[in-house]
Every structure is written in C-alpha cells, then in structure tokens.
Amino acid sequence: MSTEALTPDRILEATEEVLRRYGPGKATVVDVARALGVSHGSVYRHFRTKAALREAVTERWLEQAVTELAPLAEGPGPAAERLTTWLSALFAAKRRKAGGDPELFATYEVLIGESSAVVAEHVDHLVGQLARIIEDGHRQGEFAAPETGFTMIARAVFDATDRFHDPVHAAEWSAPDIDDAFAAVLALVLRGLRA
Amino acid sequence: MSTEALTPDRILEATEEVLRRYGPGKATVVDVARALGVSHGSVYRHFRTKAALREAVTERWLEQAVTELAPLAEGPGPAAERLTTWLSALFAAKRRKAGGDPELFATYEVLIGESSAVVAEHVDHLVGQLARIIEDGHRQGEFAAPETGFTMIARAVFDATDRFHDPVHAAEWSAPDIDDAFAAVLALVLRGLRA
C-alpha cells in the first residue's frame, strides 16, 4: 500500500479493527501498521504516540453520536419535541452501540476510562447541542428563563438523563421497564424546563 | 464464645470485617466463624449458605441509608425542603461511604453486582420514602398531581438524581463541580414537581 493513501481516518478505522480483534490490553501500533500493510513509522507520522492514537480513536467513536445528533438540535420545530427527539436518539444510539457489538463497546469503555479530557470535550459538545435547543425554547416562549444560563441548565438535563446515555449504565438498558423509566424522567425534565 | 450470644447481627458484623480483610473474592464462611471463635456450623444455623450470608451483609449495608433517611421523609415541613434535605443526605451518605473506606466500598460494589434482588428491594425502599414526600407535597398543594402515580414520579426523581447516589458514579463524586451539578439537577427536578 502506498503511504499517500494513508489518511488519519484509514489509520483510525484499522485501529478500531485491531482493538476489536486483540482487545484494549494487547493492541499495539505495530498491529495497526501490519493491518494497513505499512511500517509503524508511517503510523507514527500521523499519531506521534500510542496514547495519541488511542485518544484519537476514542474521540472518533464518541463524536459519531455528536455528528448524528447535530441536525436534531438545529430545528426548526417546538423545543420540547426537539429535546425529546434528541434525548431519545442519544439513548437509541448508545443502546445500539452497547447491544450491537458488546465487545467493542467494552473495549471503548476501557479507552474512555483512560481519556478523561476527550470525554469531557465530547460531553461539552453534547451539552452545547442541548443548550441550543433550550435557548431556542426560551426564545419561542416555550421554556422558562434559566436562572443560571443555558449551558448550566443543559448540563443539568444531561446529568438528569445520565442513566440513559452514560455507558456505566449499559447493563440496565435491556431491563424490561427501561423505556417507561426513560419516559418518566423525560416528562419530569420537560416540566422542569417549561415556562 | 457461647453460641447463645451468636446473633445474626454479630455474624454480619464479623462478615463485614472479614470482607474488609480478605476482599470479596477470598472471604469464606470458615473465616467468619474463626473471627467469631465459633464453628462454621454455628454460622450456617443462621445463614444457610455462603450466598445467603453475602446477600444479608449487602442488605444490611444498603439499608443503613434507608434507616438514616426515614426521619427526613416523615415530615412535617414543606415537601420541597424535605426533598432537598433527603436527596442531599442520600448523596452525603454515599459519598461518605465511598470516600471514608474506599476498599470496603469497592468490596460492596462487587457484592451489589451479585445481589440484584437485594438491590431492587433497597431501591424500592428509597423510592417509597421519596413517594411519601411527593404525596405530602401534592396534598399540601406544593407539587402538581402526578400523571402516573406517586411511585412512578418518585422513581423518576430517583433516576434523575442517579449521578448523585449510584455507586457506579462514585469516581465523579470528588470532582470540583459536583456540588454545583447536584444543585442544578435538584433545582430542575423541583421545578418539574411544582404545582
């Protein structure tokens, strides 16, 4: 394979594949290079350390949800509906990832534990989308004026719905009453936001 | 030691001590009997299996919080204040346990993972106390009529504040912004409950 075709994206795809195959404990940069048919020096030209590569692949995985959810945050439409759709889509995306490929999900849980800065940034992006919906809702007279600013109230909504998106709760997502529990928390949060 | 003095409570105290010393993987009924200076048969007269003993000690540990919180649920006083005090006391109790004796806390996390029926019953007790506060609040005109019954709305409040009492979140409880985050979720939940 020529190094011209070696984009960061291709390396990250190969890294995910290697992680899936060997697990987070054993995957090395040499494995990634071998999977791509290049020297490990070529990989290091794009990602200077193994830690940087692991962070980048974690960021890529987390940010897929941010990219998917962005259009739902944009509007138009009533803010309560958009908030419902956005939170439901976030929960659905997380469940799909946890249930669809449990081993890869467990691998990323390990990586997430190593990359607190990446996770914090990811949460900021999601909270930013929520803040935008809530600010629109306030402008349209649907939601009350937040006492503490839109980011703070968005963070409270994110925290209050934590059970339905934080991977530490993944084992609960297949419980028979989880959808009712989600609906009840969502209704409580929406009442808390309304003008 | 005479077997007359061998109450379930004494056995459970000794079990906790043994768990603290050997960890959840290694502690045995023989260790517990030895710590009490009795035969393992004497322990089995009170707890028929090792699993039953582990469940009982987990239940005892969890239910300490329920006993502590019960007076706060009772009233009198405005329901919003009682709810605030109750949720703050729950968070404080959990933080104290996690921070004060991290090894024992980690041990109980393992036991909790084994005893889903005990945990479910424990959560029901806490949700029952919350439901009582919310029902009082509704009777006093402070909280709105819940669309779905008091237990369901109490469960939603419990879930929405999950980040501040579920042991899976213990690592976050020493974050510098955790008290602000708790206050923001609490304010959102109270607005959601108000008439």
Short mmCIF file of N, CA and C in Angstrom, two decimals, chain B residues 52-161:
data_model
loop_
_atom_site.label_atom_id
_atom_site.label_comp_id
_atom_site.label_asym_id
_atom_site.label_seq_id
_atom_site.Cartn_x
_atom_site.Cartn_y
_atom_site.Cartn_z
N ALA B 52 -26.30 -16.73 50.95
CA ALA B 52 -27.29 -16.08 51.82
C ALA B 52 -26.59 -15.09 52.77
N LEU B 53 -25.43 -15.48 53.24
CA LEU B 53 -24.67 -14.60 54.14
C LEU B 53 -24.20 -13.35 53.40
N ARG B 54 -23.72 -13.52 52.19
CA ARG B 54 -23.27 -12.38 51.39
C ARG B 54 -24.44 -11.45 51.08
N GLU B 55 -25.58 -12.03 50.77
CA GLU B 55 -26.77 -11.19 50.49
C GLU B 55 -27.19 -10.41 51.73
N ALA B 56 -27.14 -11.09 52.88
CA ALA B 56 -27.59 -10.45 54.13
C ALA B 56 -26.68 -9.30 54.51
N VAL B 57 -25.38 -9.47 54.30
CA VAL B 57 -24.45 -8.40 54.68
C VAL B 57 -24.58 -7.22 53.71
N THR B 58 -24.88 -7.52 52.44
CA THR B 58 -25.10 -6.46 51.46
C THR B 58 -26.36 -5.68 51.81
N GLU B 59 -27.41 -6.42 52.16
CA GLU B 59 -28.68 -5.79 52.52
C GLU B 59 -28.49 -4.87 53.73
N ARG B 60 -27.76 -5.36 54.75
CA ARG B 60 -27.51 -4.58 55.95
C ARG B 60 -26.79 -3.28 55.61
N TRP B 61 -25.80 -3.39 54.73
CA TRP B 61 -25.02 -2.20 54.35
C TRP B 61 -25.89 -1.18 53.62
N LEU B 62 -26.68 -1.68 52.67
CA LEU B 62 -27.54 -0.79 51.88
C LEU B 62 -28.62 -0.16 52.75
N GLU B 63 -29.19 -0.97 53.63
CA GLU B 63 -30.35 -0.48 54.39
C GLU B 63 -29.98 0.53 55.48
N GLN B 64 -28.68 0.65 55.81
CA GLN B 64 -28.27 1.71 56.74
C GLN B 64 -28.75 3.07 56.25
N ALA B 65 -28.61 3.31 54.94
CA ALA B 65 -29.04 4.58 54.36
C ALA B 65 -30.55 4.76 54.51
N VAL B 66 -31.30 3.67 54.29
CA VAL B 66 -32.77 3.74 54.39
C VAL B 66 -33.18 4.14 55.81
N THR B 67 -32.53 3.54 56.81
CA THR B 67 -32.85 3.84 58.20
C THR B 67 -32.50 5.28 58.55
N GLU B 68 -31.34 5.72 58.08
CA GLU B 68 -30.92 7.11 58.33
C GLU B 68 -31.87 8.13 57.72
N LEU B 69 -32.37 7.80 56.53
CA LEU B 69 -33.15 8.78 55.76
C LEU B 69 -34.63 8.82 56.16
N ALA B 70 -35.10 7.74 56.78
CA ALA B 70 -36.53 7.63 57.08
C ALA B 70 -37.10 8.86 57.81
N PRO B 71 -36.43 9.38 58.87
CA PRO B 71 -37.00 10.53 59.57
C PRO B 71 -37.12 11.76 58.67
N LEU B 72 -36.22 11.88 57.71
CA LEU B 72 -36.25 13.04 56.81
C LEU B 72 -37.45 12.97 55.87
N ALA B 73 -37.89 11.76 55.56
CA ALA B 73 -39.05 11.59 54.68
C ALA B 73 -40.35 11.86 55.43
N GLU B 74 -40.31 11.70 56.75
CA GLU B 74 -41.54 11.75 57.56
C GLU B 74 -42.22 13.12 57.61
N GLY B 75 -41.45 14.18 57.63
CA GLY B 75 -42.03 15.49 57.83
C GLY B 75 -42.12 15.83 59.30
N PRO B 76 -42.79 16.91 59.72
CA PRO B 76 -43.55 17.83 58.89
C PRO B 76 -42.63 18.79 58.14
N GLY B 77 -43.24 19.78 57.48
CA GLY B 77 -42.46 20.78 56.78
C GLY B 77 -42.78 20.76 55.29
N PRO B 78 -42.42 21.84 54.60
CA PRO B 78 -42.70 21.91 53.15
C PRO B 78 -42.00 20.77 52.42
N ALA B 79 -42.69 20.19 51.44
CA ALA B 79 -42.17 19.00 50.75
C ALA B 79 -40.89 19.31 49.96
N ALA B 80 -40.81 20.49 49.36
CA ALA B 80 -39.61 20.82 48.57
C ALA B 80 -38.38 20.83 49.46
N GLU B 81 -38.53 21.38 50.65
CA GLU B 81 -37.41 21.39 51.60
C GLU B 81 -37.04 19.97 52.02
N ARG B 82 -38.05 19.16 52.31
CA ARG B 82 -37.79 17.79 52.73
C ARG B 82 -37.11 16.99 51.62
N LEU B 83 -37.58 17.22 50.38
CA LEU B 83 -36.98 16.52 49.25
C LEU B 83 -35.51 16.92 49.09
N THR B 84 -35.25 18.21 49.23
CA THR B 84 -33.87 18.72 49.15
C THR B 84 -33.00 18.09 50.23
N THR B 85 -33.52 18.10 51.46
CA THR B 85 -32.76 17.53 52.59
C THR B 85 -32.52 16.04 52.37
N TRP B 86 -33.57 15.35 51.94
CA TRP B 86 -33.48 13.89 51.75
C TRP B 86 -32.45 13.54 50.68
N LEU B 87 -32.53 14.20 49.51
CA LEU B 87 -31.60 13.89 48.42
C LEU B 87 -30.17 14.30 48.79
N SER B 88 -30.03 15.41 49.51
CA SER B 88 -28.69 15.84 49.94
C SER B 88 -28.10 14.85 50.93
N ALA B 89 -28.95 14.35 51.83
CA ALA B 89 -28.48 13.39 52.85
C ALA B 89 -28.10 12.07 52.19
N LEU B 90 -28.87 11.66 51.18
CA LEU B 90 -28.53 10.42 50.47
C LEU B 90 -27.17 10.56 49.78
N PHE B 91 -26.99 11.67 49.08
CA PHE B 91 -25.72 11.92 48.39
C PHE B 91 -24.57 11.97 49.41
N ALA B 92 -24.78 12.68 50.52
CA ALA B 92 -23.73 12.80 51.54
C ALA B 92 -23.36 11.43 52.12
N ALA B 93 -24.39 10.61 52.39
CA ALA B 93 -24.13 9.28 52.97
C ALA B 93 -23.33 8.41 52.00
N LYS B 94 -23.69 8.46 50.72
CA LYS B 94 -22.98 7.65 49.73
C LYS B 94 -21.54 8.14 49.57
N ARG B 95 -21.35 9.45 49.53
CA ARG B 95 -20.00 9.99 49.40
C ARG B 95 -19.14 9.61 50.59
N ARG B 96 -19.74 9.68 51.77
CA ARG B 96 -19.02 9.35 52.99
C ARG B 96 -18.55 7.89 52.92
N LYS B 97 -19.44 7.02 52.49
CA LYS B 97 -19.08 5.60 52.38
C LYS B 97 -17.99 5.37 51.34
N ALA B 98 -18.13 6.04 50.19
CA ALA B 98 -17.16 5.84 49.11
C ALA B 98 -15.80 6.41 49.48
N GLY B 99 -15.79 7.60 50.11
CA GLY B 99 -14.54 8.28 50.41
C GLY B 99 -13.90 7.81 51.71
N GLY B 100 -14.73 7.43 52.67
CA GLY B 100 -14.22 7.10 54.01
C GLY B 100 -13.53 5.75 54.06
N ASP B 101 -14.01 4.80 53.27
CA ASP B 101 -13.44 3.46 53.30
C ASP B 101 -13.53 2.88 51.89
N PRO B 102 -12.68 3.40 50.98
CA PRO B 102 -12.80 3.03 49.55
C PRO B 102 -12.70 1.52 49.31
N GLU B 103 -11.88 0.82 50.11
CA GLU B 103 -11.73 -0.62 49.87
C GLU B 103 -13.00 -1.38 50.22
N LEU B 104 -13.60 -1.02 51.35
CA LEU B 104 -14.85 -1.68 51.73
C LEU B 104 -15.95 -1.33 50.72
N PHE B 105 -15.94 -0.09 50.26
CA PHE B 105 -16.91 0.36 49.25
C PHE B 105 -16.76 -0.47 47.97
N ALA B 106 -15.51 -0.68 47.54
CA ALA B 106 -15.25 -1.48 46.34
C ALA B 106 -15.73 -2.93 46.56
N THR B 107 -15.52 -3.42 47.77
CA THR B 107 -15.99 -4.76 48.11
C THR B 107 -17.51 -4.86 47.98
N TYR B 108 -18.19 -3.86 48.53
CA TYR B 108 -19.66 -3.89 48.44
C TYR B 108 -20.13 -3.69 47.00
N GLU B 109 -19.36 -2.97 46.19
CA GLU B 109 -19.74 -2.85 44.78
C GLU B 109 -19.76 -4.23 44.11
N VAL B 110 -18.80 -5.06 44.47
CA VAL B 110 -18.77 -6.44 43.94
C VAL B 110 -20.00 -7.20 44.42
N LEU B 111 -20.29 -7.09 45.73
CA LEU B 111 -21.43 -7.81 46.30
C LEU B 111 -22.75 -7.32 45.68
N ILE B 112 -22.84 -6.01 45.47
CA ILE B 112 -24.05 -5.43 44.88
C ILE B 112 -24.29 -6.02 43.49
N GLY B 113 -23.21 -6.22 42.76
CA GLY B 113 -23.32 -6.82 41.43
C GLY B 113 -23.85 -8.25 41.45
N GLU B 114 -23.70 -8.90 42.60
CA GLU B 114 -24.16 -10.30 42.74
C GLU B 114 -25.60 -10.39 43.22
N SER B 115 -26.12 -9.31 43.80
CA SER B 115 -27.37 -9.38 44.56
C SER B 115 -28.43 -8.46 43.99
N SER B 116 -28.83 -8.70 42.74
CA SER B 116 -29.74 -7.75 42.12
C SER B 116 -31.09 -7.68 42.82
N ALA B 117 -31.54 -8.80 43.41
CA ALA B 117 -32.84 -8.77 44.11
C ALA B 117 -32.75 -7.89 45.36
N VAL B 118 -31.63 -8.00 46.09
CA VAL B 118 -31.44 -7.17 47.28
C VAL B 118 -31.39 -5.69 46.90
N VAL B 119 -30.69 -5.39 45.81
CA VAL B 119 -30.57 -4.00 45.37
C VAL B 119 -31.94 -3.46 44.95
N ALA B 120 -32.70 -4.27 44.21
CA ALA B 120 -34.03 -3.83 43.75
C ALA B 120 -34.93 -3.51 44.95
N GLU B 121 -34.86 -4.34 45.98
CA GLU B 121 -35.68 -4.10 47.18
C GLU B 121 -35.24 -2.82 47.89
N HIS B 122 -33.93 -2.64 47.96
CA HIS B 122 -33.37 -1.44 48.58
C HIS B 122 -33.84 -0.18 47.84
N VAL B 123 -33.77 -0.22 46.52
CA VAL B 123 -34.21 0.93 45.71
C VAL B 123 -35.70 1.18 45.95
N ASP B 124 -36.49 0.10 46.04
CA ASP B 124 -37.92 0.25 46.33
C ASP B 124 -38.15 0.98 47.65
N HIS B 125 -37.34 0.67 48.65
CA HIS B 125 -37.49 1.34 49.95
C HIS B 125 -37.21 2.84 49.84
N LEU B 126 -36.13 3.17 49.14
CA LEU B 126 -35.78 4.58 48.97
C LEU B 126 -36.84 5.30 48.15
N VAL B 127 -37.28 4.67 47.07
CA VAL B 127 -38.31 5.28 46.22
C VAL B 127 -39.62 5.45 47.02
N GLY B 128 -39.89 4.51 47.91
CA GLY B 128 -41.07 4.62 48.78
C GLY B 128 -41.01 5.86 49.67
N GLN B 129 -39.82 6.15 50.20
CA GLN B 129 -39.67 7.35 51.03
C GLN B 129 -39.87 8.62 50.18
N LEU B 130 -39.30 8.60 48.99
CA LEU B 130 -39.47 9.74 48.07
C LEU B 130 -40.94 9.93 47.71
N ALA B 131 -41.63 8.83 47.45
CA ALA B 131 -43.05 8.89 47.06
C ALA B 131 -43.87 9.53 48.19
N ARG B 132 -43.50 9.23 49.42
CA ARG B 132 -44.20 9.79 50.57
C ARG B 132 -44.04 11.30 50.63
N ILE B 133 -42.82 11.78 50.41
CA ILE B 133 -42.57 13.24 50.39
C ILE B 133 -43.38 13.89 49.27
N ILE B 134 -43.36 13.28 48.09
CA ILE B 134 -44.04 13.87 46.93
C ILE B 134 -45.56 13.86 47.14
N GLU B 135 -46.06 12.79 47.74
CA GLU B 135 -47.50 12.72 48.01
C GLU B 135 -47.91 13.80 49.02
N ASP B 136 -47.12 13.98 50.08
CA ASP B 136 -47.37 15.07 51.04
C ASP B 136 -47.37 16.42 50.33
N GLY B 137 -46.38 16.60 49.44
CA GLY B 137 -46.26 17.85 48.70
C GLY B 137 -47.49 18.11 47.85
N HIS B 138 -48.02 17.06 47.27
CA HIS B 138 -49.23 17.20 46.46
C HIS B 138 -50.42 17.54 47.36
N ARG B 139 -50.53 16.88 48.51
CA ARG B 139 -51.64 17.14 49.43
C ARG B 139 -51.62 18.57 49.96
N GLN B 140 -50.41 19.10 50.14
CA GLN B 140 -50.26 20.47 50.64
C GLN B 140 -50.32 21.51 49.51
N GLY B 141 -50.56 21.05 48.28
CA GLY B 141 -50.69 21.98 47.16
C GLY B 141 -49.37 22.50 46.61
N GLU B 142 -48.27 21.92 47.11
CA GLU B 142 -46.95 22.40 46.70
C GLU B 142 -46.51 21.76 45.37
N PHE B 143 -46.84 20.48 45.22
CA PHE B 143 -46.47 19.76 44.00
C PHE B 143 -47.71 19.47 43.14
N ALA B 144 -47.49 19.36 41.84
CA ALA B 144 -48.58 19.06 40.91
C ALA B 144 -49.05 17.61 41.10
N ALA B 145 -50.27 17.35 40.61
CA ALA B 145 -50.76 15.98 40.60
C ALA B 145 -49.95 15.19 39.58
N PRO B 146 -49.34 14.09 39.99
CA PRO B 146 -48.56 13.31 39.01
C PRO B 146 -49.51 12.57 38.07
N GLU B 147 -49.11 12.55 36.79
CA GLU B 147 -49.96 11.89 35.78
C GLU B 147 -49.94 10.37 35.97
N THR B 148 -48.89 9.89 36.58
CA THR B 148 -48.64 8.44 36.55
C THR B 148 -48.58 7.79 37.93
N GLY B 149 -49.00 8.48 38.98
CA GLY B 149 -48.92 7.90 40.32
C GLY B 149 -47.65 8.31 41.03
N PHE B 150 -47.70 8.29 42.36
CA PHE B 150 -46.59 8.80 43.16
C PHE B 150 -45.34 7.93 43.08
N THR B 151 -45.51 6.64 42.98
CA THR B 151 -44.34 5.77 42.92
C THR B 151 -43.56 5.99 41.63
N MET B 152 -44.31 6.15 40.53
CA MET B 152 -43.66 6.35 39.23
C MET B 152 -42.90 7.67 39.21
N ILE B 153 -43.49 8.73 39.74
CA ILE B 153 -42.81 10.02 39.72
C ILE B 153 -41.62 10.00 40.70
N ALA B 154 -41.78 9.27 41.81
CA ALA B 154 -40.68 9.15 42.77
C ALA B 154 -39.51 8.41 42.14
N ARG B 155 -39.84 7.39 41.36
CA ARG B 155 -38.80 6.64 40.67
C ARG B 155 -38.09 7.54 39.64
N ALA B 156 -38.85 8.41 38.99
CA ALA B 156 -38.24 9.34 38.02
C ALA B 156 -37.29 10.30 38.73
N VAL B 157 -37.67 10.77 39.92
CA VAL B 157 -36.79 11.66 40.70
C VAL B 157 -35.53 10.90 41.11
N PHE B 158 -35.73 9.66 41.52
CA PHE B 158 -34.58 8.83 41.92
C PHE B 158 -33.63 8.62 40.73
N ASP B 159 -34.20 8.33 39.57
CA ASP B 159 -33.38 8.10 38.36
C ASP B 159 -32.69 9.39 37.91
N ALA B 160 -33.42 10.50 37.98
CA ALA B 160 -32.86 11.77 37.50
C ALA B 160 -31.69 12.23 38.38
N THR B 161 -31.65 11.78 39.63
CA THR B 161 -30.56 12.17 40.53
C THR B 161 -29.54 11.03 40.69
#
